[in-house]
Coordinates of C-alpha atoms and ligand atoms in Angstrom, one line a residue:
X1 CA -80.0 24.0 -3.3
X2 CA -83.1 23.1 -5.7
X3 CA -85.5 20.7 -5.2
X4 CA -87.3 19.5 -8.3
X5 CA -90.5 17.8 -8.3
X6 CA -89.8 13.9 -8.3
X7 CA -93.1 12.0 -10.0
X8 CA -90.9 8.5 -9.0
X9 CA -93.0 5.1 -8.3
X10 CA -91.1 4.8 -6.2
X11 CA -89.2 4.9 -4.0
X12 CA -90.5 8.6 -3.9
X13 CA -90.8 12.1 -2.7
X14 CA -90.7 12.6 0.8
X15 CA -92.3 15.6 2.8
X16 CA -89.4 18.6 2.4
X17 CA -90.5 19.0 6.5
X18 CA -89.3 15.8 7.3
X19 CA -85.9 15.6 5.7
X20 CA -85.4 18.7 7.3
X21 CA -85.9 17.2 10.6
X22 CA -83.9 14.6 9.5
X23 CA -81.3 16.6 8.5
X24 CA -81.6 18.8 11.3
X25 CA -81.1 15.4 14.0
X26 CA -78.5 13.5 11.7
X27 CA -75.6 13.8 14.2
X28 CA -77.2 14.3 17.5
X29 CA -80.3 13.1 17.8
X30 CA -82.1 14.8 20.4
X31 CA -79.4 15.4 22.9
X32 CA -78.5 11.6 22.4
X33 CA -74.9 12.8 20.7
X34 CA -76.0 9.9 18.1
X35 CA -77.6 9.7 14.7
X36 CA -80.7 7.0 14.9
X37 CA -78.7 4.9 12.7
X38 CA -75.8 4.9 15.3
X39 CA -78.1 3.7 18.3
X40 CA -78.7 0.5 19.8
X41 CA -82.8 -0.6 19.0
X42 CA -82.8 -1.6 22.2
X43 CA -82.2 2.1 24.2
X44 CA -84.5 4.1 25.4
X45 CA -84.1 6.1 22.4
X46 CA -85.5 4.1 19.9
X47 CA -87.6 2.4 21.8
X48 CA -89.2 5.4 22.3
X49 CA -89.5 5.8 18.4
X50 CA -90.6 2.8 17.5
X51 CA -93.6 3.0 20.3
X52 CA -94.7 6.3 19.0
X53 CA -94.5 5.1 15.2
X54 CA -96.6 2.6 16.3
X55 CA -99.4 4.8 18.1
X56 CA -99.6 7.4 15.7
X57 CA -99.8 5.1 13.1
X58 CA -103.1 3.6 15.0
X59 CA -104.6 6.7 15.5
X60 CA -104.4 7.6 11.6
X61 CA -105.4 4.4 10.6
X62 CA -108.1 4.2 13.4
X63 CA -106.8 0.3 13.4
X64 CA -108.4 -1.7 16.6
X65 CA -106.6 -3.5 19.5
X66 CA -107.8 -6.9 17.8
X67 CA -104.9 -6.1 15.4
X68 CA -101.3 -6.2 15.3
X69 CA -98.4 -3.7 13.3
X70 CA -95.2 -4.9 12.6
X71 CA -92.1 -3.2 11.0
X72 CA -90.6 -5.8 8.9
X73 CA -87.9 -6.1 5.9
X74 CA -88.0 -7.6 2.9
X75 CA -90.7 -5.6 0.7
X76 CA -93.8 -5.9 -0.1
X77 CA -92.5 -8.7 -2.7
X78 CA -91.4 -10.9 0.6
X79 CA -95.4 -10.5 1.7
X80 CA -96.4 -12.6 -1.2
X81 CA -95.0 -15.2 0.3
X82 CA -94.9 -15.1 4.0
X83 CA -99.1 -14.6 3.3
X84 CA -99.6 -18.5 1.6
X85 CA -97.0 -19.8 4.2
X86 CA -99.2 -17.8 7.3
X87 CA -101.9 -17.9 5.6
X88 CA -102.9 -20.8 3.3
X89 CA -103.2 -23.5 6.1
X90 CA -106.6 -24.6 6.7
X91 CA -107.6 -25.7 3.3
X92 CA -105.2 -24.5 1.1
X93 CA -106.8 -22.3 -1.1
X94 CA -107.3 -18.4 -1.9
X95 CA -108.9 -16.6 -4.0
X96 CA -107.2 -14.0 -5.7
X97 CA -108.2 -10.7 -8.1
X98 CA -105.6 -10.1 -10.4
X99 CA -105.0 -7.1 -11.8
X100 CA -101.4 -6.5 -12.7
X101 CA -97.7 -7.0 -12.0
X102 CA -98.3 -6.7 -8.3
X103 CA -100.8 -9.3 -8.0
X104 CA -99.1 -12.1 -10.9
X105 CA -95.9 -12.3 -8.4
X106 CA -98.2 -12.6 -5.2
X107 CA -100.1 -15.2 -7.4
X108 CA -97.6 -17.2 -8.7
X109 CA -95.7 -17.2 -4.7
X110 CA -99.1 -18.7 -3.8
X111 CA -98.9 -21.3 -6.2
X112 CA -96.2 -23.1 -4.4
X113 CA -98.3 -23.5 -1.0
X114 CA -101.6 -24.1 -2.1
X115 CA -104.6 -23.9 -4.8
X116 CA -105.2 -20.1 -6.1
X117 CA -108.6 -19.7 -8.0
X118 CA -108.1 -16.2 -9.8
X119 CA -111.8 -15.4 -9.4
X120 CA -111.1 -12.4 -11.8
X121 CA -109.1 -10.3 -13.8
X122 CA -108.6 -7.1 -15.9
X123 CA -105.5 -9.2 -17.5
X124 CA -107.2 -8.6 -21.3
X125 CA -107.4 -5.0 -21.9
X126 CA -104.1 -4.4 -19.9
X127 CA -105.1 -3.8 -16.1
X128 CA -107.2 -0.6 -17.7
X129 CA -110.0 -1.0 -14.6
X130 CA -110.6 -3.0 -12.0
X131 CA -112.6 -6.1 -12.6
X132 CA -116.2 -6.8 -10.1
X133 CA -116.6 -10.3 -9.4
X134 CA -119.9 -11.9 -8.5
X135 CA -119.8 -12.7 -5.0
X136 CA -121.5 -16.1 -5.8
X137 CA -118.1 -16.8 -7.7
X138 CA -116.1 -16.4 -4.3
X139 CA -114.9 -19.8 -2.6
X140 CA -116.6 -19.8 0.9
X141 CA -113.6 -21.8 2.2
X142 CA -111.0 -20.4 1.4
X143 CA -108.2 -19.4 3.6
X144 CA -107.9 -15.7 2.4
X145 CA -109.0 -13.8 -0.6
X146 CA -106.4 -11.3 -2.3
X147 CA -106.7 -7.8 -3.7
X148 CA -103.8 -4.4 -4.5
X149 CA -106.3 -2.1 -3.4
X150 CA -104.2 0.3 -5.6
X151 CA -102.2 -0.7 -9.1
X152 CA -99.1 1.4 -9.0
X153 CA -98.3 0.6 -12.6
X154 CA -101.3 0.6 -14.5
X155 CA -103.0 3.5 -12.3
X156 CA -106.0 1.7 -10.7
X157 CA -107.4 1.4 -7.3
X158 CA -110.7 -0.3 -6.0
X159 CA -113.5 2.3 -4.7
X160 CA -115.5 -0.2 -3.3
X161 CA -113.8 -2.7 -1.5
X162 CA -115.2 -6.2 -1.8
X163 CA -117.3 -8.1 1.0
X164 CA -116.0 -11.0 1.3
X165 CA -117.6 -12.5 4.1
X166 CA -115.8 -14.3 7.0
X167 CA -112.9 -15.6 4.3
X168 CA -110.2 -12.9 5.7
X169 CA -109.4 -10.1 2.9
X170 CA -105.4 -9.4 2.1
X171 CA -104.4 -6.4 0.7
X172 CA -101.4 -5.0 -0.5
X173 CA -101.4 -1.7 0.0
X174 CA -98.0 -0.5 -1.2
X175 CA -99.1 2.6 -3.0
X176 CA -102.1 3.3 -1.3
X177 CA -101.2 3.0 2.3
X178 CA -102.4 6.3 4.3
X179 CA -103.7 8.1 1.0
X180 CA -107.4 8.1 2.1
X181 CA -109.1 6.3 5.0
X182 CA -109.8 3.0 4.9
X183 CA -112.2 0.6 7.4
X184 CA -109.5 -1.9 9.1
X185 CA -112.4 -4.0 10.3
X186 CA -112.6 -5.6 6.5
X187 CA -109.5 -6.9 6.8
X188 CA -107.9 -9.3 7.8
X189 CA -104.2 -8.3 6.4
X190 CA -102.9 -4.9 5.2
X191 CA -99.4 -5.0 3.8
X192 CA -97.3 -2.0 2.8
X193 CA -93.5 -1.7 1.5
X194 CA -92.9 1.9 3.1
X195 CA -91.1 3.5 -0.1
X196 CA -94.4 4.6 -2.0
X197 CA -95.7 6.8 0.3
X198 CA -94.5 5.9 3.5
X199 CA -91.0 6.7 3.9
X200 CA -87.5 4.6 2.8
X201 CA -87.2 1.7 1.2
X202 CA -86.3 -1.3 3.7
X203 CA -88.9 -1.2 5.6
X204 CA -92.7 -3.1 5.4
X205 CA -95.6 -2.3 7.5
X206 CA -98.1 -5.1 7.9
X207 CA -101.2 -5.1 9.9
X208 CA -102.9 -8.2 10.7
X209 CA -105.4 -9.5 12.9
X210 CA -104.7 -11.3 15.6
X211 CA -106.6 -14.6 15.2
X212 CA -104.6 -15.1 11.7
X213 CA -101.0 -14.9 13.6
X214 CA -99.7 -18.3 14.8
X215 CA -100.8 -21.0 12.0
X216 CA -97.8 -21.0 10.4
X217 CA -96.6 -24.7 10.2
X218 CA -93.4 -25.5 12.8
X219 CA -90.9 -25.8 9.7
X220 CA -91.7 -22.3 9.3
X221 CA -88.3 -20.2 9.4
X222 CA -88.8 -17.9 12.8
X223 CA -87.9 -14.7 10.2
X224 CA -91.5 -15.9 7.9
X225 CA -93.9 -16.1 10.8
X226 CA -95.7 -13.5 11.8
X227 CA -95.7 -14.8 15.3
X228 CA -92.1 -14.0 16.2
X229 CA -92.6 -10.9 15.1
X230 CA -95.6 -10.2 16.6
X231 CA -94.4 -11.5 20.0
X232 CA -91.0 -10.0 20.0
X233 CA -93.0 -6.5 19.2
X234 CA -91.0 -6.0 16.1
X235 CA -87.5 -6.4 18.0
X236 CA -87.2 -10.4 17.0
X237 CA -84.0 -8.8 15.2
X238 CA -82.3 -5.5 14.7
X239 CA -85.0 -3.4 12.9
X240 CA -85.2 -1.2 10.0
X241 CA -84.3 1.6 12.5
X242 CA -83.7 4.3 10.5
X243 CA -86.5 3.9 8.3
X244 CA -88.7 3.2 11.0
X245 CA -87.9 6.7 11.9
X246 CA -88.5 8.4 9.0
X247 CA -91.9 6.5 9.0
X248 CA -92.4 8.0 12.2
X249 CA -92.1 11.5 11.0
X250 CA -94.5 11.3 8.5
X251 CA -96.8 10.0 10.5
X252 CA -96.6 13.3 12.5
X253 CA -96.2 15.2 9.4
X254 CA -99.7 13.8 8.4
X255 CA -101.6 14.2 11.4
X256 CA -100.1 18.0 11.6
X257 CA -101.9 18.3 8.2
X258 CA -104.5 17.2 10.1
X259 CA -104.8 13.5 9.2
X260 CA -106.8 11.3 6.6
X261 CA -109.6 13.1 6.1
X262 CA -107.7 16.0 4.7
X263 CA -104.8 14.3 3.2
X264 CA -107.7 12.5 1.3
X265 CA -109.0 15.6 0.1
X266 CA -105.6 17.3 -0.7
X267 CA -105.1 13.9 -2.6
X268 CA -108.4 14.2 -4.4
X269 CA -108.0 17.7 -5.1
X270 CA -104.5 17.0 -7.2
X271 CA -105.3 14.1 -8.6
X272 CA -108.8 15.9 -10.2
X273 CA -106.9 19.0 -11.4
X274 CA -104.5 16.1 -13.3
X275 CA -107.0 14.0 -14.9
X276 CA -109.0 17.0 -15.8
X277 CA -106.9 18.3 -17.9
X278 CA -105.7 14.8 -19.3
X279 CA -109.9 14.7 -20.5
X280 CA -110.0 17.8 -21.8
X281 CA -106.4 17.5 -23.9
X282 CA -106.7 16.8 -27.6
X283 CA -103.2 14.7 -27.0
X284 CA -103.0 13.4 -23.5
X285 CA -105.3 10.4 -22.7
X286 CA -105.6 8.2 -19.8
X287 CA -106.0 4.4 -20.6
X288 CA -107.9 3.7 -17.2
X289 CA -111.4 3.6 -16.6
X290 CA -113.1 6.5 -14.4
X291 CA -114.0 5.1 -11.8
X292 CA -111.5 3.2 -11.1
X293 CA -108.7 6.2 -11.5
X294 CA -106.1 6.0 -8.5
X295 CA -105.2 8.8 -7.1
X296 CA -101.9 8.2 -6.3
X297 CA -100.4 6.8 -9.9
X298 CA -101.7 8.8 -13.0
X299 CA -100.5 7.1 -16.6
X300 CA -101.0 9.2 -19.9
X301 CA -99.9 8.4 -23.2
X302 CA -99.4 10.8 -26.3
X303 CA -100.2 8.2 -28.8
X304 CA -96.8 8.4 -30.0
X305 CA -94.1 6.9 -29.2
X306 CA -91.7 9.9 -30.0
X307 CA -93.7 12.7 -29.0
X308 CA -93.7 10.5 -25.6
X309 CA -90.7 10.8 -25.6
X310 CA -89.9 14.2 -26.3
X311 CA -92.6 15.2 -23.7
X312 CA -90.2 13.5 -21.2
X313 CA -87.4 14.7 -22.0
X314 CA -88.3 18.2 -22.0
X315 CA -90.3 18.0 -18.9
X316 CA -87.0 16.5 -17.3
X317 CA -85.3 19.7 -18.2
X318 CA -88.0 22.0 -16.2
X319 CA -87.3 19.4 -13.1
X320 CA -90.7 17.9 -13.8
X321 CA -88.1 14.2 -13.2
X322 CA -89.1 10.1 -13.5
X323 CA -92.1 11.1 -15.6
X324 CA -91.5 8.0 -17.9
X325 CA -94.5 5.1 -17.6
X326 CA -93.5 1.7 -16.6
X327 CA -92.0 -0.4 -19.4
X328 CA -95.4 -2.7 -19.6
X329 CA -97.5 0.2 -20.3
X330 CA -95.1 3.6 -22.2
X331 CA -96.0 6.7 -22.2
X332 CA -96.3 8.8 -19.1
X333 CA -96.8 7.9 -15.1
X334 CA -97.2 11.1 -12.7
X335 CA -97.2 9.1 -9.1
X336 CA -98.6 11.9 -7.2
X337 CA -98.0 10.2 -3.2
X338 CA -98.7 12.5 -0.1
X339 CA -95.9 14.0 -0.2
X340 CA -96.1 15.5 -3.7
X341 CA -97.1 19.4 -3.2
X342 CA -100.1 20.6 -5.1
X343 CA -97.6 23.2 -7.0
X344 CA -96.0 20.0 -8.5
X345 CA -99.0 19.4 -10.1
X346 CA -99.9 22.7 -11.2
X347 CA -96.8 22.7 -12.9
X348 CA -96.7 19.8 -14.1
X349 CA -100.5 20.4 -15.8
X350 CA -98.8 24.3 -16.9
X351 CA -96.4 22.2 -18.7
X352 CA -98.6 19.4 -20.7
X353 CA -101.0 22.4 -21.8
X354 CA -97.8 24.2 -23.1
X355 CA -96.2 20.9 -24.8
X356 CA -99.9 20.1 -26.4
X357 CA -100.1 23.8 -27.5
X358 CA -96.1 23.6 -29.2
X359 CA -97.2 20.0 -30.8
X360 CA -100.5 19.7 -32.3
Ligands
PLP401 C1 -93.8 -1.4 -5.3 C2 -94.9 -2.4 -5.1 C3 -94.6 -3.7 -4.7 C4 -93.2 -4.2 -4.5 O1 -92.6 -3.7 -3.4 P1 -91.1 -4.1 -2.9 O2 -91.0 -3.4 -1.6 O3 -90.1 -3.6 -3.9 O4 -91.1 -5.6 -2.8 C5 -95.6 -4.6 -4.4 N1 -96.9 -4.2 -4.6 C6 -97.2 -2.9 -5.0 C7 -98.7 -2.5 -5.1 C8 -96.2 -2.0 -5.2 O5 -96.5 -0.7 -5.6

């Protein structure tokens, strides 16, 4: 068996330590004589799971009582919506930063609930940095105001996050989710689909403060309000179970590391050694501003189309795999999640100084 090193968007490279247990409790999970996809979500077995998802998850996130987490489907992409149909009640606005693909598809499924004011964007020199707003230029009444505290495609993420007052802040955090620390207390929603660097696809993780959960109106399909789920802890319906339990071992997989703070630095640490190199290459550059560099999606570009190319090919041969950029943008995209070992990086790096070296 090989492994290569998967630089995938997503959905993307899991910790090796937790397919292994996964592998290892396929057929009979812990003396149950079942796999977790076999088993009802209502045994003890699962329920069991799902509870200590659910705490671990709290104690890496330091997230307070005042606030809910619910295992949901339908992707991040359904939290677009079910946000302006929660959400957008009282006076039917938001504000919203816009600063890519993410945030146009959250904007536009707000549109059809209520009035968006895009307060500000980085839409003009293609999503390169993350735009500051004046708070003066923020809409005291609005229902919610709306960031992606990290760009998957265009390789941004906010450092500072903004203040917005007592208008509840939303953010998706698909690519970000459990990559550094972050204060809960600033927000009022935290959304994550689980395939970046979470676990499987199928699953979403959203984390919401009480006081926002029950305004949806009474038209409201049960499925779309956060309520049901709330209330029904999760268990409305039949779960995302197996995902759920995959989430749960990387959850223990990240606090054996020994949780944010080092992940965080372990994240920092390959992410430098990357962009580095990328500023001190004669052919690699990154389009993104400094500061606002994320540390989970890293975008270069040749310059040329062809040598692009070639770059990706050849690095696909080594098993350096999904190394091509998003369509929007070209070139390269290293998505460098959690789970993505700090020898995949070296490597990685090992190979663009090699490539520059053979083609300049
Ligand atoms: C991948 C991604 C999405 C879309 O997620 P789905 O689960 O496919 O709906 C939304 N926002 C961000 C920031 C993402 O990276």
């Amino acid at each position: 068996m090989s492994r290569i090193y998967n630089f995938s968007a997503g959905p993307a490279v899991l910790p090796e330590e937790v397919l292994k247990t996964a592998a290892d409790e396929m057929l009979d999970f812990k003396d149950s004589g079942m796999s977790v996809m076999e088993m009802s979500h209502r045994g003890k077995e699962f329920k069991e799971i799902i509870e200590t998802a659910e705490a671990d998850l709290r104690e890496l996130m330091n997230i307070p009582d005042n606030y809910k987490v619910l295992f949901l489907q339908g992707g991040a992409s359904l939290q677009f919506a079910m946000i302006p149909l929660n959400l957008m009640i009282q006076n039917k606005k938001a504000d919203y930063i816009h600063t890519g693909q993410w945030t146009k598809k959250a904007i536009s499924e707000a549109k059809k609930y209520g009035t968006v004011n895009v307060i500000a964007t980085s839409e003009a020199d293609n999503y390169t940095y993350i735009p500051e707003p004046d708070p003066a230029s923020f809409s005291k009444d609005a229902d919610y105001f709306y960031i992606a505290s990290n760009n998957t495609i265009y390789g941004t993420r906010y450092t500072d996050i903004p203040d917005t007052g007592d208008v509840p802040l939303v953010a998706d955090m698909s690519s970000n989710i459990l990559s550094e620390p972050v204060d809960v207390k600033k927000f009022g929603v935290i959304f994550a689909g689980a395939q970046k660097n979470i676990g499987p696809a199928g699953l979403t993780i959203v984390i919401i403060r009480d006081d926002l959960i029950g305004k949806a109106p009474d038209n409201t399909p049960s499925m779309l309000n956060y309520a049901t789920h709330a209330n029904a802890g999760s268990m409305y319906n039949t779960p995302p179970c197996y995902a759920i339990y995959i989430a749960g071992l990387v959850f223990k997989w990240i606090k054996g590391k020994g949780g944010m703070e080092t992940i965080k630095k372990n994240n920092i640490e390959k992410a430098q050694i990357l962009y580095d190199y990328i500023d001190s290459s004669a052919l690699f550059k990154s389009p993104v501003k400094k500061k606002d560099r994320s540390l989970m999606n890293v975008p270069f570009v040749c310059g040329d189309k062809e040598l692009d190319a070639k770059f990706i090919e050849e690095a696909s041969k080594l098993g350096l795999k999904s190394l091509k950029g998003h369509r929007t943008v070209g070139g390269m995209r290293a998505s460098i999640y959690n789970a993505m070992p700090l020898s995949g990086v070296k490597t990685l790096v090992a190979f663009m100084q090699e490539f520059e070296k053979n083609n300049t």
